[in-house]
Amino acid sequence: VGESTTFTADASDADGEGLSYSWSVDGVASPETGATLTTSFATDGTHTVTVTTRDFAGVVSAAVSSVGVKAKPGGAAASAYA
């Protein structure tokens, strides 16, 4: 809880076109638009991180990950597990 976590998308386009990325965390859009998202979670529990890619032709693909977050006892930094 409160500790930064980084997610990285590894994607390519079959036609060799560039890709754009968009991210959301728990259904809320993130302003980050690259292949990497750095975020933190304010609460324990399972959170959803979604990355969506779009090529120049408009073809869209998405990947969804569920991430479990649990605060360590005594207020220590959280741990994230997928």
PDB file of C-alpha atoms in Angstrom:
ATOM      1  CA  VAL A   1       0.000   0.000   0.000  1.00  0.00           C
ATOM      2  CA  GLY A   2       1.486   3.306  -1.092  1.00  0.00           C
ATOM      3  CA  GLU A   3       4.635   1.827  -2.638  1.00  0.00           C
ATOM      4  CA  SER A   4       5.310   2.421  -6.349  1.00  0.00           C
ATOM      5  CA  THR A   5       4.984  -0.556  -8.674  1.00  0.00           C
ATOM      6  CA  THR A   6       6.017  -0.596 -12.340  1.00  0.00           C
ATOM      7  CA  PHE A   7       4.262  -2.531 -15.114  1.00  0.00           C
ATOM      8  CA  THR A   8       5.793  -2.985 -18.569  1.00  0.00           C
ATOM      9  CA  ALA A   9       3.960  -3.980 -21.758  1.00  0.00           C
ATOM     10  CA  ASP A  10       5.895  -5.954 -24.364  1.00  0.00           C
ATOM     11  CA  ALA A  11       3.991  -5.657 -27.638  1.00  0.00           C
ATOM     12  CA  SER A  12       4.720  -5.583 -31.345  1.00  0.00           C
ATOM     13  CA  ASP A  13       2.740  -5.121 -34.529  1.00  0.00           C
ATOM     14  CA  ALA A  14       2.791  -7.811 -37.237  1.00  0.00           C
ATOM     15  CA  ASP A  15       3.022  -5.101 -39.916  1.00  0.00           C
ATOM     16  CA  GLY A  16       5.889  -3.357 -38.153  1.00  0.00           C
ATOM     17  CA  GLU A  17       3.765  -0.273 -37.428  1.00  0.00           C
ATOM     18  CA  GLY A  18       4.284   1.735 -34.256  1.00  0.00           C
ATOM     19  CA  LEU A  19       1.945   1.245 -31.319  1.00  0.00           C
ATOM     20  CA  SER A  20       0.302   3.627 -28.905  1.00  0.00           C
ATOM     21  CA  TYR A  21      -0.415   2.539 -25.338  1.00  0.00           C
ATOM     22  CA  SER A  22      -3.067   3.479 -22.825  1.00  0.00           C
ATOM     23  CA  TRP A  23      -3.384   2.246 -19.245  1.00  0.00           C
ATOM     24  CA  SER A  24      -6.098   2.055 -16.615  1.00  0.00           C
ATOM     25  CA  VAL A  25      -5.963   1.042 -12.969  1.00  0.00           C
ATOM     26  CA  ASP A  26      -9.197  -0.206 -11.406  1.00  0.00           C
ATOM     27  CA  GLY A  27     -11.095   1.239 -14.384  1.00  0.00           C
ATOM     28  CA  VAL A  28      -9.606   4.735 -14.060  1.00  0.00           C
ATOM     29  CA  ALA A  29      -7.569   5.970 -17.031  1.00  0.00           C
ATOM     30  CA  SER A  30      -3.931   6.770 -16.366  1.00  0.00           C
ATOM     31  CA  PRO A  31      -2.209   9.744 -18.023  1.00  0.00           C
ATOM     32  CA  GLU A  32       0.793   7.521 -18.884  1.00  0.00           C
ATOM     33  CA  THR A  33       0.878   6.577 -22.580  1.00  0.00           C
ATOM     34  CA  GLY A  34       4.111   4.637 -23.016  1.00  0.00           C
ATOM     35  CA  ALA A  35       4.929   0.955 -22.657  1.00  0.00           C
ATOM     36  CA  THR A  36       5.588   1.429 -18.920  1.00  0.00           C
ATOM     37  CA  LEU A  37       3.194   2.371 -16.120  1.00  0.00           C
ATOM     38  CA  THR A  38       4.329   3.295 -12.610  1.00  0.00           C
ATOM     39  CA  THR A  39       1.545   3.455 -10.046  1.00  0.00           C
ATOM     40  CA  SER A  40       0.797   2.784  -6.387  1.00  0.00           C
ATOM     41  CA  PHE A  41      -2.214   1.323  -4.649  1.00  0.00           C
ATOM     42  CA  ALA A  42      -3.919   3.040  -1.710  1.00  0.00           C
ATOM     43  CA  THR A  43      -5.731  -0.031  -0.367  1.00  0.00           C
ATOM     44  CA  ASP A  44      -5.236  -3.733   0.261  1.00  0.00           C
ATOM     45  CA  GLY A  45      -6.994  -6.139  -2.034  1.00  0.00           C
ATOM     46  CA  THR A  46      -7.105  -7.162  -5.669  1.00  0.00           C
ATOM     47  CA  HIS A  47      -6.639  -4.415  -8.228  1.00  0.00           C
ATOM     48  CA  THR A  48      -6.992  -4.535 -12.014  1.00  0.00           C
ATOM     49  CA  VAL A  49      -4.412  -3.072 -14.384  1.00  0.00           C
ATOM     50  CA  THR A  50      -5.273  -2.887 -18.085  1.00  0.00           C
ATOM     51  CA  VAL A  51      -2.998  -1.924 -20.966  1.00  0.00           C
ATOM     52  CA  THR A  52      -4.471  -1.279 -24.400  1.00  0.00           C
ATOM     53  CA  THR A  53      -2.411  -1.002 -27.579  1.00  0.00           C
ATOM     54  CA  ARG A  54      -3.490   0.529 -30.879  1.00  0.00           C
ATOM     55  CA  ASP A  55      -1.609   0.485 -34.168  1.00  0.00           C
ATOM     56  CA  PHE A  56      -1.745   3.166 -36.864  1.00  0.00           C
ATOM     57  CA  ALA A  57      -4.476   1.206 -38.693  1.00  0.00           C
ATOM     58  CA  GLY A  58      -6.667   1.357 -35.581  1.00  0.00           C
ATOM     59  CA  VAL A  59      -6.330  -2.300 -34.571  1.00  0.00           C
ATOM     60  CA  VAL A  60      -6.771  -2.560 -30.802  1.00  0.00           C
ATOM     61  CA  SER A  61      -5.587  -5.208 -28.348  1.00  0.00           C
ATOM     62  CA  ALA A  62      -5.806  -5.262 -24.552  1.00  0.00           C
ATOM     63  CA  ALA A  63      -4.292  -7.236 -21.693  1.00  0.00           C
ATOM     64  CA  VAL A  64      -5.702  -7.310 -18.163  1.00  0.00           C
ATOM     65  CA  SER A  65      -3.819  -8.262 -15.002  1.00  0.00           C
ATOM     66  CA  SER A  66      -5.166  -8.742 -11.509  1.00  0.00           C
ATOM     67  CA  VAL A  67      -2.708  -7.642  -8.837  1.00  0.00           C
ATOM     68  CA  GLY A  68      -3.022  -8.506  -5.170  1.00  0.00           C
ATOM     69  CA  VAL A  69      -1.792  -5.873  -2.733  1.00  0.00           C
ATOM     70  CA  LYS A  70      -1.285  -6.444   0.972  1.00  0.00           C
ATOM     71  CA  ALA A  71       0.186  -4.021   3.498  1.00  0.00           C
ATOM     72  CA  LYS A  72       2.926  -5.405   5.701  1.00  0.00           C
ATOM     73  CA  PRO A  73       2.258  -5.395   9.452  1.00  0.00           C
ATOM     74  CA  GLY A  74       3.439  -2.370  11.358  1.00  0.00           C
ATOM     75  CA  GLY A  75       3.028   0.058   8.471  1.00  0.00           C
ATOM     76  CA  ALA A  76       5.959  -1.277   6.443  1.00  0.00           C
ATOM     77  CA  ALA A  77       5.867  -1.033   2.647  1.00  0.00           C
ATOM     78  CA  ALA A  78       3.337  -3.137   0.788  1.00  0.00           C
ATOM     79  CA  SER A  79       3.986  -6.151  -1.342  1.00  0.00           C
ATOM     80  CA  ALA A  80       2.364  -6.743  -4.719  1.00  0.00           C
ATOM     81  CA  TYR A  81       1.784 -10.170  -6.188  1.00  0.00           C
ATOM     82  CA  ALA A  82       0.229 -11.195  -9.503  1.00  0.00           C
TER      83      ALA A  82
END
